[in-house]
Amino acid sequence: MIALEFILSGMLAAATPFLLAALGELVGERAGVLNLGVEGVMALGAAIAFIIVYHGGGHILAFAGAGLAGALLSLLFAFAALGLQANQVAAGLAIGILGQGLSALFGKTYESLTVKGLQKLAIPGLSDLPVVGGLFVQDIVVWLSLAATLAIWTTFAFTKTGLLLRAVGENPKAAHSIGYPVIAIRVAAVAFGGLMSGFAGAYAATVYTPLWADGMIAGRGWIALALVVFGTWLTARIFLGACLFGAVSLAGLAAQAGGVELPSQLLASMPYLVTIIVLGIISSNRRLLKLNGVASLGEPFKP
Amino acid sequence: MTAPLLSLRGISKRYGEVRANQAVDLDVAPRSIHAILGENGAGKSTLMKLIYGVETPDSGEMLWEGAPLTLASPAAARRQGIGMVFQHFSLFETLTVIENIRLVVPGRTAALIARVRELGAEFGLEVDPFAHIHELSVGERQRVEIIRCLMTDPKLLILDEPTSVLPPQSVAKLFDTLQRLRDGGVSVLFISHKLEEIRAICDRATILRAGKVTGHVDPREHDAHDLARMMIGRDMPEPPPMVPSQPGETMLELIGLTYTPDDPFGMPLKDLALSLKAGEILGIAGISGNGQAELSELISGEIRLPFDDREQVQMMGEPVGHLGPAERRKLGFSFVPEDRLGRGAVQGMSLARNSLLTAHPLGLVRHGLIPMAQANDFTRRCIADHDVRTSGVEAEAGGLSGGNLQKFIVGREMMLAPKLFFLAQPTWGVDIGAATTIRQKLVALRNQGVAILVISEEIDELFDICDRIQVVSQGRLSPSLETRKTRPEDIGRYMIGAGAPA
């Protein structure tokens, strides 16, 4: 029971870095661009945000700086992959490695330093409920990322912007022939993805574990990428997937605290193991992938 | 004559070495249906892309209602009142009809839906606004495209080969729509290579050959022979003579073939039955997307059936449903797939290497090594015997014109001396000369006792060469119809799923 309470109260915060990065990647992929640089973009955002908070700039400035850095790094990717029509996989990997390198460089003198995280805000009434009460005590970023999830879902379901992103991702040629600036739309989508990945990194480094260690993103960007496929490019499923990963990563800690004798390395690798298993199951359903998938994902388009 | 709506003066466009359009002049009158006639590769599509702003001309000028016109993009063309319906539609399959329209036409959704219904009733273009595009037939998709264009109030509507995707019945309906549009004040540019159609509805025709204008005529004053001469520079070739067939043993049999594709946009096949004997040509007619792709992969072996269902496909009397393409070829089967580049040939490889793809059993591979001299010999013979116009065995497949590459692929497969020969869309996108050569070769092969199966969307082609025709519609196959006793209208009825005449 205590383990369940522990998982419920921590799940959303643990899910937030996955969720933010995956939502950003979702927007880019829906427009037909596969950006494999998420991990590196998150790492860069994390370093920038940590440095700003450490020097007293505050969390708002830190998130803004991280988001901006993420967007700029992603624009570099967009320049290569969309402007010069470089291979998206190779360009994404290169940008990812660059991001990780920059992160290590900027963070070098901050190794093992800590900053103060964010206060938690409780929803009166709901937070007093037994067992599930912890779900309603979260920091402001968690609440905002839930709002972002809702906003992105609404965008895809009801707005012309969402329609346009889907159209560009499904059939860029047709979108061009009816007169839309395909490349510009894709660049904007990629920049938005970078912004969100930057936020995700900022959250991981200055709120979730407000301590700097090189490589602290530790694969969360890759899981965010997997989550987009896992959620078959649907916002609601990506949200559920992020919660699942949040819960699984906490389950390891809960198990250790409960005295379960398992090597910590095995417990730490649980989220990745779950990723592989779930991706395998999803990918075996070709129908599902084809119906919701993005037809032109990763393919270069030259107007 | 009233002042033209659109005038082109000396328009030229080249792609690398290819001069797609050379000094083209054209005047489109207001309230007219104007044909652009020419065979595949004559430069019709390029010209339309220039008029619709997809491409910009290298030289020459365009006048729109008397004023000079430069178009930077399709959006600019639409602002001027030029709309275009593409041959391969620019619709988004996973979106609904109304979502596709919202992407182009501004306005509130409710108002747009009302407008779609109104236009549908006025011009005979009924379509469900909430249907997803991938659920619609090709004819319905075309209606969506036309409605989408009409909603931007165009003065000029361009239709690129609009009838090539329609069954005969829908063609009549489309023509009715176009006439109503003209009477409503819209000019139509109608691109086609079908002479009779143009004579039926067009007021003017401009004829293109090899990128140049060869005539401006009133098509109603000329017969099909005149138009053909202007289009291909000589008389229309006669279809090959057919001697009565003397069917031999059964070479291909489908028995209750049933298959559900993984692809949700694919067409499930239900209980297909077909029997093809040596010395016969059987044609499969139908509008694309009715199961041809699935049927073709099931026959070629690209899709294998489970072992228990292997009897559903029989070749030379053996169950082969579970076998792959190579094993089927060993039995004496050969085939020409629909897409020349990608499945029929490898674009970036020489013809000699492309020969090896399927002709390797003819001694072109020894102990795992390739004796290039033999491969070159084989390729040289193929080029000579099948009138492939190319620089030689080292020419890259991707550099040949559609017609020449198709002649090469058909020739390569024929040289394997098949007992059962299967071709999907053998003359699609092929010029008239090459198409005629291919058809003549097929009839000659039939007369030598080969069993031939042809899937084609060109009804005329099937009537020219087939002994019997079956129609595929919604994943089902019609009974076998003897060509001599069948009219195109009967085939058309099966194509739209209406079944046998009462």
PDB file of C-alpha atoms in Angstrom, chain A residues 156-160 163-164 166-168 170-180 286-288 290-291 293, chain B residues 52 54 74-75 78 86 89-95 99-100 102-106 134 148 261-265:
ATOM      1  CA  PHE A 156      -4.565  17.949 -33.560  1.00  0.00           C
ATOM      2  CA  ALA A 157      -8.243  17.155 -33.057  1.00  0.00           C
ATOM      3  CA  PHE A 158      -9.902  20.458 -33.786  1.00  0.00           C
ATOM      4  CA  THR A 159      -7.722  23.160 -35.286  1.00  0.00           C
ATOM      5  CA  LYS A 160      -6.549  24.021 -38.749  1.00  0.00           C
ATOM      6  CA  LEU A 163      -4.862  19.588 -39.767  1.00  0.00           C
ATOM      7  CA  LEU A 164      -2.035  21.282 -41.628  1.00  0.00           C
ATOM      8  CA  ARG A 166      -1.019  16.107 -40.351  1.00  0.00           C
ATOM      9  CA  ALA A 167      -1.431  16.977 -44.026  1.00  0.00           C
ATOM     10  CA  VAL A 168       2.223  17.938 -44.432  1.00  0.00           C
ATOM     11  CA  GLU A 170       1.036  12.477 -44.768  1.00  0.00           C
ATOM     12  CA  ASN A 171       1.607  13.846 -48.229  1.00  0.00           C
ATOM     13  CA  PRO A 172       4.046  16.757 -48.557  1.00  0.00           C
ATOM     14  CA  LYS A 173       3.735  16.765 -52.339  1.00  0.00           C
ATOM     15  CA  ALA A 174       0.001  17.275 -52.194  1.00  0.00           C
ATOM     16  CA  ALA A 175       0.384  19.938 -49.514  1.00  0.00           C
ATOM     17  CA  HIS A 176       2.850  21.736 -51.757  1.00  0.00           C
ATOM     18  CA  SER A 177       0.614  21.424 -54.793  1.00  0.00           C
ATOM     19  CA  ILE A 178      -2.290  23.033 -52.977  1.00  0.00           C
ATOM     20  CA  GLY A 179       0.024  25.848 -52.004  1.00  0.00           C
ATOM     21  CA  TYR A 180       1.354  25.320 -48.473  1.00  0.00           C
ATOM     22  CA  ARG A 286       0.962  -3.339 -38.651  1.00  0.00           C
ATOM     23  CA  ARG A 287      -2.607  -2.237 -39.098  1.00  0.00           C
ATOM     24  CA  LEU A 288      -2.453   0.060 -36.084  1.00  0.00           C
ATOM     25  CA  LYS A 290      -0.373   2.149 -40.763  1.00  0.00           C
ATOM     26  CA  LEU A 291      -3.669   3.738 -39.722  1.00  0.00           C
ATOM     27  CA  GLY A 293       1.406   6.375 -38.649  1.00  0.00           C
TER      28      GLY A 293
ATOM     29  CA  TYR B  52      -0.729  26.142 -62.347  1.00  0.00           C
ATOM     30  CA  VAL B  54       4.041  24.328 -59.825  1.00  0.00           C
ATOM     31  CA  PRO B  74       0.078  27.126 -56.955  1.00  0.00           C
ATOM     32  CA  ALA B  75      -1.330  29.393 -54.269  1.00  0.00           C
ATOM     33  CA  ARG B  78      -5.456  29.881 -57.186  1.00  0.00           C
ATOM     34  CA  PHE B  86      -4.388  16.293 -60.670  1.00  0.00           C
ATOM     35  CA  PHE B  89      -4.940  13.380 -56.666  1.00  0.00           C
ATOM     36  CA  SER B  90      -3.547  15.809 -54.149  1.00  0.00           C
ATOM     37  CA  LEU B  91      -5.815  14.542 -51.396  1.00  0.00           C
ATOM     38  CA  PHE B  92      -4.852  13.404 -47.909  1.00  0.00           C
ATOM     39  CA  GLU B  93      -5.972   9.811 -47.395  1.00  0.00           C
ATOM     40  CA  THR B  94      -6.233   9.811 -43.610  1.00  0.00           C
ATOM     41  CA  LEU B  95      -8.285  13.006 -43.487  1.00  0.00           C
ATOM     42  CA  GLU B  99     -10.879  18.319 -43.626  1.00  0.00           C
ATOM     43  CA  ASN B 100      -9.302  18.149 -47.071  1.00  0.00           C
ATOM     44  CA  ARG B 102     -10.753  23.100 -45.047  1.00  0.00           C
ATOM     45  CA  LEU B 103      -7.066  22.960 -45.920  1.00  0.00           C
ATOM     46  CA  VAL B 104      -7.745  24.895 -49.110  1.00  0.00           C
ATOM     47  CA  VAL B 105     -10.891  26.897 -48.567  1.00  0.00           C
ATOM     48  CA  PRO B 106     -11.276  29.406 -45.741  1.00  0.00           C
ATOM     49  CA  HIS B 134      -9.171   6.204 -48.192  1.00  0.00           C
ATOM     50  CA  ARG B 148     -12.459  21.558 -53.718  1.00  0.00           C
ATOM     51  CA  PRO B 261      -4.037  -7.702 -46.413  1.00  0.00           C
ATOM     52  CA  ASP B 262      -2.277  -6.307 -43.337  1.00  0.00           C
ATOM     53  CA  ASP B 263      -2.507  -2.890 -44.869  1.00  0.00           C
ATOM     54  CA  PRO B 264      -5.729  -1.215 -43.695  1.00  0.00           C
ATOM     55  CA  PHE B 265      -5.865   0.736 -46.966  1.00  0.00           C
TER      56      PHE B 265
END
